Structure formats: structure tokens, C-alpha cells
mmCIF file of C-alpha atoms in Angstrom:
data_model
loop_
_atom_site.group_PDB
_atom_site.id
_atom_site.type_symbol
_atom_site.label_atom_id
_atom_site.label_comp_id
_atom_site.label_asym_id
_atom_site.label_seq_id
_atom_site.Cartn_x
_atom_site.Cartn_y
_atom_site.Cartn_z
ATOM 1 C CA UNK K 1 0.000 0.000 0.000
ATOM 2 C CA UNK K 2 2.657 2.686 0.937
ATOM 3 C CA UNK K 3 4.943 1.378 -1.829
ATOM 4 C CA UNK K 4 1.901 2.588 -4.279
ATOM 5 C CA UNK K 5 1.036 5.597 -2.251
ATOM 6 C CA UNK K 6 4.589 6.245 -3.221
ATOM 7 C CA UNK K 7 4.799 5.844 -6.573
ATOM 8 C CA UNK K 8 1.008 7.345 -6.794
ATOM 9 C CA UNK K 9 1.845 10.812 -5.932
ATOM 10 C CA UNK K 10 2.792 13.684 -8.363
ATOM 11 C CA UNK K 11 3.558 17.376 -8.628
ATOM 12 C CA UNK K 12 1.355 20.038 -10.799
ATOM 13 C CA UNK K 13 4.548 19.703 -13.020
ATOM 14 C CA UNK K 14 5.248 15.810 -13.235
ATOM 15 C CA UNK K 15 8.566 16.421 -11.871
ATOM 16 C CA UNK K 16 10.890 13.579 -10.427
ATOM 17 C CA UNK K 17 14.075 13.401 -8.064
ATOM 18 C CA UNK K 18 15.967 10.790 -9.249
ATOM 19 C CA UNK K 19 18.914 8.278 -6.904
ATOM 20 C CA UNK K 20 19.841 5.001 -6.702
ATOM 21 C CA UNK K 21 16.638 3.464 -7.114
ATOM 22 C CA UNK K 22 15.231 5.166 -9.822
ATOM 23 C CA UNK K 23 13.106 8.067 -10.992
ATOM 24 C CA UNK K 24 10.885 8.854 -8.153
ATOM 25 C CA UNK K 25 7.444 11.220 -8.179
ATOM 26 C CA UNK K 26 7.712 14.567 -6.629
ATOM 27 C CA UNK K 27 4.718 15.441 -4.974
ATOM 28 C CA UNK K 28 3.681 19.012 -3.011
ATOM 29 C CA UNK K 29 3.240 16.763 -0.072
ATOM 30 C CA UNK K 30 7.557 15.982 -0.402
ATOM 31 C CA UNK K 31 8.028 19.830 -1.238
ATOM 32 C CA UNK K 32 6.418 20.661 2.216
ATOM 33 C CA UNK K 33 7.799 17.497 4.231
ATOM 34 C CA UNK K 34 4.711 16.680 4.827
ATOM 35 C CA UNK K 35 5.092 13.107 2.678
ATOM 36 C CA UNK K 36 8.194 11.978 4.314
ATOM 37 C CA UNK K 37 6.002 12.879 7.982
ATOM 38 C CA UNK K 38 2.856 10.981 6.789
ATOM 39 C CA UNK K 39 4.551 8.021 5.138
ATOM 40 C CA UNK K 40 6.410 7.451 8.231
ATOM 41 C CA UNK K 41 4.071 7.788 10.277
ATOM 42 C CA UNK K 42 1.791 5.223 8.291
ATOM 43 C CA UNK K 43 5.057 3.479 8.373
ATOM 44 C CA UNK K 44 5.485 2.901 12.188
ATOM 45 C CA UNK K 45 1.360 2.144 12.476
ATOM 46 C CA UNK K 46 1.469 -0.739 9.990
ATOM 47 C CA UNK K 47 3.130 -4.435 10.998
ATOM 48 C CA UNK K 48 3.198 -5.350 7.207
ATOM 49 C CA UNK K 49 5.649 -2.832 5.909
ATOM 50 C CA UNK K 50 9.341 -4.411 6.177
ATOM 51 C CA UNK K 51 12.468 -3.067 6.990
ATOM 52 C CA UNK K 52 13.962 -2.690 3.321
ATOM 53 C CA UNK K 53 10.737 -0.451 2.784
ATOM 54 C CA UNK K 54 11.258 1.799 5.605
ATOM 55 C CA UNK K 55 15.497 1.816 4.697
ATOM 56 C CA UNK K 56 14.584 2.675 0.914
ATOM 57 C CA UNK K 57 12.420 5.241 2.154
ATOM 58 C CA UNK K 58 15.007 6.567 4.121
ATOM 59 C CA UNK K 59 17.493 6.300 2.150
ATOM 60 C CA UNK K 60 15.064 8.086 -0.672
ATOM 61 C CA UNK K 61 14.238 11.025 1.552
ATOM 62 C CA UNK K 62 17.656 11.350 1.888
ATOM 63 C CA UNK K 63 18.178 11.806 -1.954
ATOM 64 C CA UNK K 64 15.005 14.337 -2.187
ATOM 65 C CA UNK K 65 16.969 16.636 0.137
ATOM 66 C CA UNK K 66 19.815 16.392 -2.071
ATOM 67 C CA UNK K 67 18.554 17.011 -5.436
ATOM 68 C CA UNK K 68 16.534 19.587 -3.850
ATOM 69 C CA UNK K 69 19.364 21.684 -3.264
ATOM 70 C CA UNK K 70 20.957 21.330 -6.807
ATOM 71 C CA UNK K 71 21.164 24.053 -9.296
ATOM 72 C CA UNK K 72 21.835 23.945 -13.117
ATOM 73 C CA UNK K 73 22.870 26.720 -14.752
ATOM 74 C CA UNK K 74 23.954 27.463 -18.601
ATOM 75 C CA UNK K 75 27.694 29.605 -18.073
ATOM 76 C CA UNK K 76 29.554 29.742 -20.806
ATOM 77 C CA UNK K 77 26.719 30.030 -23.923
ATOM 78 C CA UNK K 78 29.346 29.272 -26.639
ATOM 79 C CA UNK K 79 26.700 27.004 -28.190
ATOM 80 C CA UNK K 80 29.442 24.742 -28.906
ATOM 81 C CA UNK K 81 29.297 22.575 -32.183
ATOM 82 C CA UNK K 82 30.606 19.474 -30.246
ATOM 83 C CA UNK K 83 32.329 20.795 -26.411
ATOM 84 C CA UNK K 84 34.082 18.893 -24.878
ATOM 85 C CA UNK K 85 37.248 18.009 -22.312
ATOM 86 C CA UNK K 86 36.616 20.947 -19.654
ATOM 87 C CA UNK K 87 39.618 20.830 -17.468
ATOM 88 C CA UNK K 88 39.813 23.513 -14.571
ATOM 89 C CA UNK K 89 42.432 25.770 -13.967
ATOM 90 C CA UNK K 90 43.243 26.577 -10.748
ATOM 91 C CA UNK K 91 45.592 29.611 -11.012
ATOM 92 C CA UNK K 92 42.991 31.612 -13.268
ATOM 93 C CA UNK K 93 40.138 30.292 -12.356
ATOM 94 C CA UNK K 94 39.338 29.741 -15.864
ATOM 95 C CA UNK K 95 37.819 26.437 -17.834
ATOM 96 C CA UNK K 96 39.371 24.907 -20.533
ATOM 97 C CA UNK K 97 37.635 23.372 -23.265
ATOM 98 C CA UNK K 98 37.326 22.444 -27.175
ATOM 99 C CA UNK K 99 34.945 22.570 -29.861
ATOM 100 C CA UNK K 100 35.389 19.571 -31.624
ATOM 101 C CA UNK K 101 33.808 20.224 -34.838
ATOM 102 C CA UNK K 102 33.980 23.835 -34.403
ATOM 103 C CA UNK K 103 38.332 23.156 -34.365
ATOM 104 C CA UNK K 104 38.500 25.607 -31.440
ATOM 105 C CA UNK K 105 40.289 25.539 -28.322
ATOM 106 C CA UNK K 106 38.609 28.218 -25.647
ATOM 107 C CA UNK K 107 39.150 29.237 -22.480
ATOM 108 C CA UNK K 108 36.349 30.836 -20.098
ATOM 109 C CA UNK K 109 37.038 33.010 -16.870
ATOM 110 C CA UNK K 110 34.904 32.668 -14.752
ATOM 111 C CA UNK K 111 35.242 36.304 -12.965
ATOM 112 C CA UNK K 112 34.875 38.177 -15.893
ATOM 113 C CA UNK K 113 33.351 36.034 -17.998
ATOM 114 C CA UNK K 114 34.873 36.693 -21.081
ATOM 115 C CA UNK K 115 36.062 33.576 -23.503
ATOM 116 C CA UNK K 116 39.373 33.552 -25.566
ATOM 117 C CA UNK K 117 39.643 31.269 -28.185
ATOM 118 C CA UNK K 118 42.078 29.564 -30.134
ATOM 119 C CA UNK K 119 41.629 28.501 -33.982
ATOM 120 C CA UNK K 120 42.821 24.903 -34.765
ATOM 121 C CA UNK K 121 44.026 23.396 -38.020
ATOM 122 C CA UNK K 122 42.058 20.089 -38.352
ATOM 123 C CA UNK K 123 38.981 18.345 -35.191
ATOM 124 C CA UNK K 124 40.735 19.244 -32.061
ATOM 125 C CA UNK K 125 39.505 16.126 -29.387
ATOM 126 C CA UNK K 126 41.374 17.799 -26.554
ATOM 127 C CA UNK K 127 43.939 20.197 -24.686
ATOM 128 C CA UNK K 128 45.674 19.571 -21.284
ATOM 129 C CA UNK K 129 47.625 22.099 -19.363
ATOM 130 C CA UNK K 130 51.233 21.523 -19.555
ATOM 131 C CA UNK K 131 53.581 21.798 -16.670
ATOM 132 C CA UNK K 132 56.022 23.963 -18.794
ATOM 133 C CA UNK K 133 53.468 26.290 -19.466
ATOM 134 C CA UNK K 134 50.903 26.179 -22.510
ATOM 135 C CA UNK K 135 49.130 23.223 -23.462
ATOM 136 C CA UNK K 136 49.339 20.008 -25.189
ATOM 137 C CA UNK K 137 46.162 19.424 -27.774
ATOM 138 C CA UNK K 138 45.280 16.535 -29.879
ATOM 139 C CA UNK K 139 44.580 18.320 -33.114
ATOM 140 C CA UNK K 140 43.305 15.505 -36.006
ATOM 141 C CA UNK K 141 45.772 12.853 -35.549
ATOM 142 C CA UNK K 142 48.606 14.854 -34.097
ATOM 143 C CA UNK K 143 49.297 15.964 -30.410
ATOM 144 C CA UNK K 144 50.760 19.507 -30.881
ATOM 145 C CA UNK K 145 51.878 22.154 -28.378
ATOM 146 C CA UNK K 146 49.732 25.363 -28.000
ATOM 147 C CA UNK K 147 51.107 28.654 -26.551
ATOM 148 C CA UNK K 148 48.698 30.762 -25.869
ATOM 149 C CA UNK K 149 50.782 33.834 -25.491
ATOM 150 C CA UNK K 150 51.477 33.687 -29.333
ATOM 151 C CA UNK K 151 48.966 31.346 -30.573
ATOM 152 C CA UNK K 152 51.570 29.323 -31.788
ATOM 153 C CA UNK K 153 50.984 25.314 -32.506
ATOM 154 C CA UNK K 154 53.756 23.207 -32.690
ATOM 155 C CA UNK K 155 53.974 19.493 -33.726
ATOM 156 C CA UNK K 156 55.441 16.926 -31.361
ATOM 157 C CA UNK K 157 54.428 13.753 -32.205
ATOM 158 C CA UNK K 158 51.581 11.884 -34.255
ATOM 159 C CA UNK K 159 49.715 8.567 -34.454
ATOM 160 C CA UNK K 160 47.875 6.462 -36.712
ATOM 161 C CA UNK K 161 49.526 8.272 -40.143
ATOM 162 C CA UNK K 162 47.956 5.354 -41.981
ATOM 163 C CA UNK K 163 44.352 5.699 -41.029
ATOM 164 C CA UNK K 164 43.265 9.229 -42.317
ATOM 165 C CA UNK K 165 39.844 8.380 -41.747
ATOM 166 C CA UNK K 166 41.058 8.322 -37.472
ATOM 167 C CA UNK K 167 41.120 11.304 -35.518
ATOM 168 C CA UNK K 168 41.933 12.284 -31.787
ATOM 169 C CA UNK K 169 39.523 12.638 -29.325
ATOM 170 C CA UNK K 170 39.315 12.304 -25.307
ATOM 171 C CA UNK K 171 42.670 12.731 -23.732
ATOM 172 C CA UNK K 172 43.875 13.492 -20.287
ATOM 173 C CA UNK K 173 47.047 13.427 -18.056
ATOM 174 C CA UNK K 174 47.550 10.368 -15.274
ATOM 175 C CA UNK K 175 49.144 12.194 -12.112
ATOM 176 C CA UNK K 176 52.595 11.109 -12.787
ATOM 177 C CA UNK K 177 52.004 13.435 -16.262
ATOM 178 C CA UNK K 178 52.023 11.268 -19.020
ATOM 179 C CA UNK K 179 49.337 11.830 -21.271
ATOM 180 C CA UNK K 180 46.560 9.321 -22.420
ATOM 181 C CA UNK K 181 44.823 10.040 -25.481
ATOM 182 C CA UNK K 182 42.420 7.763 -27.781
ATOM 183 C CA UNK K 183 41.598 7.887 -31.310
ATOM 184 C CA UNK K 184 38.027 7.121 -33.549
ATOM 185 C CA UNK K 185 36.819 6.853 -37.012
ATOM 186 C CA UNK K 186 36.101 10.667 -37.885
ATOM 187 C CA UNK K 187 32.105 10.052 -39.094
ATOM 188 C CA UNK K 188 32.254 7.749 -35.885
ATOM 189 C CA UNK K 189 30.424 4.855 -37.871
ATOM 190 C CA UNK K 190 32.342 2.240 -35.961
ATOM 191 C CA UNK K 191 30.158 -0.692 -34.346
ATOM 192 C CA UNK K 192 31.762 -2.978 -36.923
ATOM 193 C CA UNK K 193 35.190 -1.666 -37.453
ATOM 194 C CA UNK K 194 36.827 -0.780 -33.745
ATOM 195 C CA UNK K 195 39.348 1.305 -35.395
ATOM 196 C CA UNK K 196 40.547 3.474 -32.746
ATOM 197 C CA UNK K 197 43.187 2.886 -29.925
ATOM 198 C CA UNK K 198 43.996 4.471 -27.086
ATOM 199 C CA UNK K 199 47.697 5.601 -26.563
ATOM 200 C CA UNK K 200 50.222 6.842 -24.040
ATOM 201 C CA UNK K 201 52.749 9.909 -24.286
ATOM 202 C CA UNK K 202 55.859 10.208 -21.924
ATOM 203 C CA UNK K 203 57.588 13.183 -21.029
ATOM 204 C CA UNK K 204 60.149 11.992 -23.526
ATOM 205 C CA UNK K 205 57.444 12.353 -26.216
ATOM 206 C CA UNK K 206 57.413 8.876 -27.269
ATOM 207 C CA UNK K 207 54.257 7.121 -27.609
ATOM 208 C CA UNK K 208 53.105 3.354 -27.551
ATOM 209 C CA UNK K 209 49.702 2.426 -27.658
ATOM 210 C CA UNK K 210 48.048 0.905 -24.964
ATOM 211 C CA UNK K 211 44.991 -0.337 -26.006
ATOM 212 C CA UNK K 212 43.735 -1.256 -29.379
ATOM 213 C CA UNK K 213 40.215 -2.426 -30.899
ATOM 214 C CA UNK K 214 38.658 0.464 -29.799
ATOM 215 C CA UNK K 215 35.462 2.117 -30.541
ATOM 216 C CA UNK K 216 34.935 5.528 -29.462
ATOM 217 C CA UNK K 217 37.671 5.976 -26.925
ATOM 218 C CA UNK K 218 36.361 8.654 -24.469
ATOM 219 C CA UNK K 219 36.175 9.527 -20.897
ATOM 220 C CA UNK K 220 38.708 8.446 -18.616
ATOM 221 C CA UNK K 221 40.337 8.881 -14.688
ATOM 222 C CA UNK K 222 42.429 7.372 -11.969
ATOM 223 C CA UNK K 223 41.589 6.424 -8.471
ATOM 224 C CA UNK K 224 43.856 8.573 -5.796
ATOM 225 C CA UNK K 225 46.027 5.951 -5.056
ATOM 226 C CA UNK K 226 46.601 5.399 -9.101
ATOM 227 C CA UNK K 227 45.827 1.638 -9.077
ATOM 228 C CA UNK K 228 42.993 1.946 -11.250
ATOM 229 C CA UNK K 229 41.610 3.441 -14.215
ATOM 230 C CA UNK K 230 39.122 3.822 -15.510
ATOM 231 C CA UNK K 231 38.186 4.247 -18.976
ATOM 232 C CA UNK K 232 34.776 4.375 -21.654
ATOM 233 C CA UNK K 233 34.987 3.250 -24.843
ATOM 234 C CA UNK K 234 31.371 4.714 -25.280
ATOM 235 C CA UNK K 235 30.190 2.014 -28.193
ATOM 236 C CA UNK K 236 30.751 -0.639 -25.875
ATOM 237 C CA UNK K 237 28.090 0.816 -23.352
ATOM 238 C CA UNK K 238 29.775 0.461 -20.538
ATOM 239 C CA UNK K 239 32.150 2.222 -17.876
ATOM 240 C CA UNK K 240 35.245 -0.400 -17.302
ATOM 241 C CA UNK K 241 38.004 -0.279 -15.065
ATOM 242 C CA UNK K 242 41.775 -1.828 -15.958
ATOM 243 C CA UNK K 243 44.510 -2.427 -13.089
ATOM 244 C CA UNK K 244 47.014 0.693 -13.675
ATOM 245 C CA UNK K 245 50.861 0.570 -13.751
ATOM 246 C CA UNK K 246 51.598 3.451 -11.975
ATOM 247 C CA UNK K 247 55.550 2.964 -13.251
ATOM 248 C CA UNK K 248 55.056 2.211 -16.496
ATOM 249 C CA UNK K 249 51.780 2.963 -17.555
ATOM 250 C CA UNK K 250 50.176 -0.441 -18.360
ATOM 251 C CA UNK K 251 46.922 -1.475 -18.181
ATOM 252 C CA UNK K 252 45.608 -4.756 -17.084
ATOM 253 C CA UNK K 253 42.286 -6.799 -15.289
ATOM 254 C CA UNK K 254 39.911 -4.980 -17.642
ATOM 255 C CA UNK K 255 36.396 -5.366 -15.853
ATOM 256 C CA UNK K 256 32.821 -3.576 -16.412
ATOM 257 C CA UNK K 257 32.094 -1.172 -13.575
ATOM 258 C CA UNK K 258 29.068 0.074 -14.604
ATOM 259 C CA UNK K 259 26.870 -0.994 -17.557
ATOM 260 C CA UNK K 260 24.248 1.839 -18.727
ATOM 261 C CA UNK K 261 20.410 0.900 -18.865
ATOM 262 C CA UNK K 262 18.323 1.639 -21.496
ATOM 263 C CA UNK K 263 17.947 5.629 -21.624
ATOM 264 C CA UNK K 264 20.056 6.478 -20.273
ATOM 265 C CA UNK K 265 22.070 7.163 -23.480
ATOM 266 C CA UNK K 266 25.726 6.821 -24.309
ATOM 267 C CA UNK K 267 28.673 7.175 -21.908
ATOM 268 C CA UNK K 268 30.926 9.617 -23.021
ATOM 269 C CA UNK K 269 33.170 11.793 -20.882
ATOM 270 C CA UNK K 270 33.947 11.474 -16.899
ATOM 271 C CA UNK K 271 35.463 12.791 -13.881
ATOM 272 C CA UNK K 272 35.774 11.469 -10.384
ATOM 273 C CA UNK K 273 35.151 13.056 -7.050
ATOM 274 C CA UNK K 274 37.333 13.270 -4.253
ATOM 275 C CA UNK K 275 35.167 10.431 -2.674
ATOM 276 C CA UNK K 276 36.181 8.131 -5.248
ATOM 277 C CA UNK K 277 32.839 8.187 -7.493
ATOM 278 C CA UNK K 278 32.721 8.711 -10.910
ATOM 279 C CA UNK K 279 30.669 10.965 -12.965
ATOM 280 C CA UNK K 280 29.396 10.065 -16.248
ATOM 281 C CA UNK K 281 28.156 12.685 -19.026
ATOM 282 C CA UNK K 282 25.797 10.740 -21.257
ATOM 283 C CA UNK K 283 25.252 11.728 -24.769
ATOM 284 C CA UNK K 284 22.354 11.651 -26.558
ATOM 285 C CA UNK K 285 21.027 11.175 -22.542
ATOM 286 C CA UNK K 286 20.853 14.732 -21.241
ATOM 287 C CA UNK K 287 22.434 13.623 -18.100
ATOM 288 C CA UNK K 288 25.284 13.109 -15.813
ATOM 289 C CA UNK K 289 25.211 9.683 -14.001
ATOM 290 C CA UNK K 290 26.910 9.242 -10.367
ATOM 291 C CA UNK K 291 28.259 5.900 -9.761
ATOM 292 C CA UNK K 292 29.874 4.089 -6.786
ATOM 293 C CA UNK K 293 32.528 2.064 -8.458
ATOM 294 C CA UNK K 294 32.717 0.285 -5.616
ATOM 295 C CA UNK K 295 29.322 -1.597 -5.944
ATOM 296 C CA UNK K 296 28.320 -0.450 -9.579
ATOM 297 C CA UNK K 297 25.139 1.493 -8.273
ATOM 298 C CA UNK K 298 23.992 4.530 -9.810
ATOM 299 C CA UNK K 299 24.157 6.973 -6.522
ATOM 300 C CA UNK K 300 21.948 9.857 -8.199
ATOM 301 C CA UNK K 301 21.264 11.753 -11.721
ATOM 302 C CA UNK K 302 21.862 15.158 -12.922
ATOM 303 C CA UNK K 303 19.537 16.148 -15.658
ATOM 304 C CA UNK K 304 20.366 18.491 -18.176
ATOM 305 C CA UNK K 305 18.739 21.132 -20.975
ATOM 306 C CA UNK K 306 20.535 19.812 -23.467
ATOM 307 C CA UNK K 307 19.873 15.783 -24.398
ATOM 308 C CA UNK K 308 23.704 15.635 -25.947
ATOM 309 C CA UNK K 309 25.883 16.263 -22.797
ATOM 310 C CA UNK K 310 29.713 15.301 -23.550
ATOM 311 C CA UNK K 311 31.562 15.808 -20.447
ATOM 312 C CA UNK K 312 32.326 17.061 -16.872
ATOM 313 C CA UNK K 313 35.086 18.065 -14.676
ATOM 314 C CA UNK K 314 34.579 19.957 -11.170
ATOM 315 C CA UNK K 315 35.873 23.673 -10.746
ATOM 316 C CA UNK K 316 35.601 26.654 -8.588
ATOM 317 C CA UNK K 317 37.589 28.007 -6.061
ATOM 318 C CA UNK K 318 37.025 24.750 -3.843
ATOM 319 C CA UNK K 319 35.881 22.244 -6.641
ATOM 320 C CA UNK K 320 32.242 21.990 -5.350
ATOM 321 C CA UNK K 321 31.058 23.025 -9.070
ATOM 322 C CA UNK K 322 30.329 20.916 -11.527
ATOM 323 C CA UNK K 323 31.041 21.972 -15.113
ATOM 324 C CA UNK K 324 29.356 19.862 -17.884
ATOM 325 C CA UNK K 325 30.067 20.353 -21.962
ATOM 326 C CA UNK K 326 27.533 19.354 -24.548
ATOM 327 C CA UNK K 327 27.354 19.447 -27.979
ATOM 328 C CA UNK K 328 24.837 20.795 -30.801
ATOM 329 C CA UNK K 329 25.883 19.017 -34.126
ATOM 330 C CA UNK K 330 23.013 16.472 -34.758
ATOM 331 C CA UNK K 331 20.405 18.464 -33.942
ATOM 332 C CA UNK K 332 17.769 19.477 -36.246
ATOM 333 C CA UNK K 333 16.308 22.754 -36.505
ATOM 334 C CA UNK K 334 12.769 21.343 -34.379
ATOM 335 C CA UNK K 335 15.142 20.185 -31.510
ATOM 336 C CA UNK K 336 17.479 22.683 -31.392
ATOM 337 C CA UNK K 337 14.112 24.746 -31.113
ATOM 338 C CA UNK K 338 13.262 22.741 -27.922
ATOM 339 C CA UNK K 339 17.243 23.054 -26.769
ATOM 340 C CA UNK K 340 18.175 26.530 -27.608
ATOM 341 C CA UNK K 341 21.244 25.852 -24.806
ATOM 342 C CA UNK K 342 22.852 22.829 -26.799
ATOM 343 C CA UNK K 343 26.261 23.272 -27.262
ATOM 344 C CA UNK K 344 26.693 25.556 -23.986
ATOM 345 C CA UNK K 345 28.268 24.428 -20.896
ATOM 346 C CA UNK K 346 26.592 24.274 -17.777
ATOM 347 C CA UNK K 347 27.643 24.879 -14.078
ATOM 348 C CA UNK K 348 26.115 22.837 -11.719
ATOM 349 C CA UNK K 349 26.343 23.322 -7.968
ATOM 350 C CA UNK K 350 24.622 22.041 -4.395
ATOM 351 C CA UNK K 351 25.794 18.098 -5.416
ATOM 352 C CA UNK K 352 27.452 17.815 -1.576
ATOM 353 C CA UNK K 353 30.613 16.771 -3.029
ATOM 354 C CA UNK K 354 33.804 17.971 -4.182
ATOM 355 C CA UNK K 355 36.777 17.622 -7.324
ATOM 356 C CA UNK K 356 40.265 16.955 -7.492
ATOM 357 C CA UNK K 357 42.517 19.266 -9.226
ATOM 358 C CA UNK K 358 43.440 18.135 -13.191
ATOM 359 C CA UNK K 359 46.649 16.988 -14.014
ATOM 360 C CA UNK K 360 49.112 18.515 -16.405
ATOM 361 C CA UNK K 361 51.260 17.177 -19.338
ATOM 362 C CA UNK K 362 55.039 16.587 -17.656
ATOM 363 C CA UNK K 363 56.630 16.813 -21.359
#
């Protein structure tokens, strides 16, 4: 009975909190407290109702005061052709991020709110700080060095010279500062092919590859004590984790973490919090998915105005923000109608938790 009293109830607006048990009704009842009060109450008076009720309640409540307090917000309204890779920079408080498509690299600050913006040559899949100042970018199937100061791009190394129809696309820096970066087929018509690979750059500027038979090779992080990563190679549905070589690099135990439901769309880029939880922009899903690695449970959902939402990093001056990319290349003139913010990126803040600082490039 309380279980469809539950599910019964609705808002004026059909709204839903979502957690780790699914989408749940909102009702006026749960915006005054009086729902949690009653259903407890009803709770205590009836012997039927078991204990896993009365701890999913809880544990729901729980969730409605969280997602209560969040707040999404469209920042930087670059309408982006395809953002992506926002990494946070600490000394300017600025966020870094490309345009795919678009072949930009920009950079937002987020006190004055002004963009600057960097031209690229060919698709540019991403751009990590580098410890020597500037930034390394992977820019079609090269990974070049940017100066900002002088707009300068400078070749220093290049993979996959015999597969034109390859590009670069998510890269990052482990926090020893070698750089990871994966390829794809440019029109991204893969599901047959797995053409792409991902790869690893020393300081030294070699490379070796580290993966191969590869999809979409996207979002990817390391646990704090840098025995883990984990990795999405989005056509494959899943979020995985491999054993990490914190000395050399390599990557072993490859397991599924966290397979997506039907959606909930297609993982793409991620981030982890300082608790150790990942966070999961799904395209094509207007949402970022929180999930506990540790037992492969989604913990909550961010939803999103904008259905193709690429990735996420946190920011701010104490990391509590969330900054999500998304993307509007795909969209036809009726959607983009119904998504006039596709392609911005959005700030979202109240989530409880907090970031990590990005790594840079050590080469």
C-alpha cells in the first residue's frame, strides 16, 4: 500500500528526483515534508511494511533533500558545435575546453566572464595544461603544443599516419604526467570496425599504444592511489576499469564497472570526485550519471537542458562546481528549437561533493 502511495503521488509539473533506485514522483506533499512525515508515520502504524521499505524510504528522503538543493545553470553560452574536455584551472580560475567540430580551443574566466579562443588546423579532441606552461592538444591525428601567449601550434608527435579516416579525441594526463589520449573513425560509424586505440605519451614524447580495438575511446580517470583506471569506450556501453601501472603505464584486469540501462544514453566523458565516485556525461542522454565504483550502483542523476551532454570536470575556487560540456551538431532545426542551450556548458552546484585538481602534461 505505501509502496503505491509512493509511486502514486505527483507534482502540478510531473517532476521527479531521481537516486539510486530510480526516478521517483515529486509530490507538493515531499516539497512541504509533509510526505516523508505521513509516510512514516503510516510506516510505524502498519506491521506489514518491512524493513527494506522503511530503509529505501530513508534512504530516498535522503536523496530528495539532495537534489533539492541542486542548481543547473547554462555559463559559458558558446553554443558549442561538439564541447568537450573541460579541465579547470586553478591559477585563473578559468575552464578549458574544445569545440570539436567547431576546431576551437577556448578558455572561459569565470570572474569576468569573457572567452578567448584559439583557432585549430584540423577536429581538435582535446587540450591539457602543460607543466612547462601552454598546453598540449590533440589536433586531427597529431598531439601539438599550443602557446597561448602567441597562438603558436607546434607538432610533437603523431599517431595512426595510416588511417586518415582516425582522428583524436578524449585525452587526459595520469598524475605522474604522461598523457593518455584515444583515437576514432572521424564520421564515428564504428560498431563494426573498432578502429581506434587508445595511446600513451611520456615526457620523452614517445608514444606506444596501450589499447587497441577500440570504438569511441572517451572519458577516462584514476583512483587517488593510481591503481585503477578507468576508462569508456562509449560504443561498448559500458564504464570499465583496468589495473594501472603506476611505473610504467600499463593497463591490465579490464572489468565492467558500470553498464548503462536503457535511456540512459551513451557514456561519453567522466570525472571522479574526491570520494572516489565517478561521474558520467551521457550523450544523446541529457544527463550526468553518479556511480559508486565500488558496488556499480547509480548513486543519483543530474539532468540536463541539453539531451547531448559530452563531459564534466569539477571547478571553482574549492571544486564543489560541476562543469558539464555538450554538444549541438546532430540536432535538427525542431530540436534545437526545444534546446536553444545545446552546445553551452553548464555549471552545476549544491551536489554535496567535491573535485580533485586536473593533471598537467610533464613533457
Amino acid at each position: 500500500m505505501i509502496w503505491a502511495q509512493a509511486r502514486s503521488l505527483r507534482d502540478p509539473g510531473g517532476g521527479s528526483v531521481r537516486g539510486g533506485v530510480g526516478a521517483w514522483p515529486v509530490s507538493a506533499d515531499v516539497q512541504t515534508g509533509r510526505f516523508g512525515q505521513n509516510l512514516c508515520s503510516e510506516l510505524r502504524s502498519s506491521a506489514t511494511e518491512t524493513a527494506w521499505l522503511a530503509r529505501l524510504l530513508s534512504d530516498w528522503l535522503q536523496q530528495t533533500g539532495e537534489m533539492s538543493s541542486v542548481k543547473v545553470e547554462s555559463v559559458v553560452k558558446e553554443h558549442a558545435q561538439i564541447g568537450e574536455g573541460p579541465v579547470w584551472e586553478e591559477s585563473e580560475q578559468t575552464l578549458l575546453f574544445v569545440d570539436i567540430a567547431g576546431q576551437k580551443i577556448h578558455r572561459w574566466n569565470s570572474a569576468t566572464n569573457q572567452i578567448q579562443s584559439l583557432q585549430t588546423a584540423d577536429t581538435v579532441g582535446f587540450a591539457v595544461p602543460r607543466r612547462s606552461g601552454g598546453y598540449v592538444a590533440g589536433v586531427g591525428c597529431s598531439i601539438v603544443a599550443v602557446d597561448w601567449s602567441t597562438q603558436k601550434v607546434t607538432s610533437l608527435a603523431s599517431v595512426e599516419d595510416d588511417k586518415p579516416e582516425n582522428r583524436l579525441n578524449d585525452g587526459k594526463a595520469d598524475p605522474m604526467g604522461r598523457l593518455l589520449a584515444g583515437t576514432m573513425r572521424r564520421d564515428a560509424q564504428t560498431a563494426q570496425v573498432k578502429p581506434g586505440s587508445l595511446y600513451l605519451m611520456k615526457s620523452d614524447l614517445s608514444v606506444t599504444k596501450l589499447l587497441g580495438q577500440v570504438d569511441i575511446s572517451n572519458g577516462m580517470d584514476w583512483t587517488a592511489d593510481l591503481k585503477t583506471l578507468f576508462y569508456i569506450d562509449s560504443l561498448a556501453m559500458s564504464v570499465d576499469a583496468f589495473d594501472y601501472d603506476s611505473a610504467s603505464g600499463k593497463l591490465g584486469n579490464r572489468r565492467v564497472v558500470y553498464r548503462l540501462a536503457e535511456g540512459e544514453g551513451v557514456p561519453d566523458g567522466m570525472t571522479l570526485d574526491a570520494n572516489g565516485r565517478l561521474w558520467v556525461a551521457c550523450y544523446d542522454g541529457g544527463r550526468v550519471l553518479n556511480i559508486d565504483p565500488a558496488t556499480g550502483k547509480r548513486l543519483q542523476t543530474v539532468s540536463l537542458p541539453a539531451t547531448k551532454t559530452t563531459s564534466c570536470c569539477f571547478g571553482g575556487p574549492d571544486y564543489s562546481d560541476l562543469y558539464v560540456t555538450s554538444a549541438s551538431l546532430g540536432l535538427d532545426q525542431s530540436e534545437l528549437q526545444k534546446q536553444p542551450q545545446a552546445g553551452n556548458t553548464f555549471r552545476v552546484t549544491g551536489l554535496g561533493v567535491k573535485g580533485r585538481p586536473s593533471n598537467a602534461f610533464s613533457g
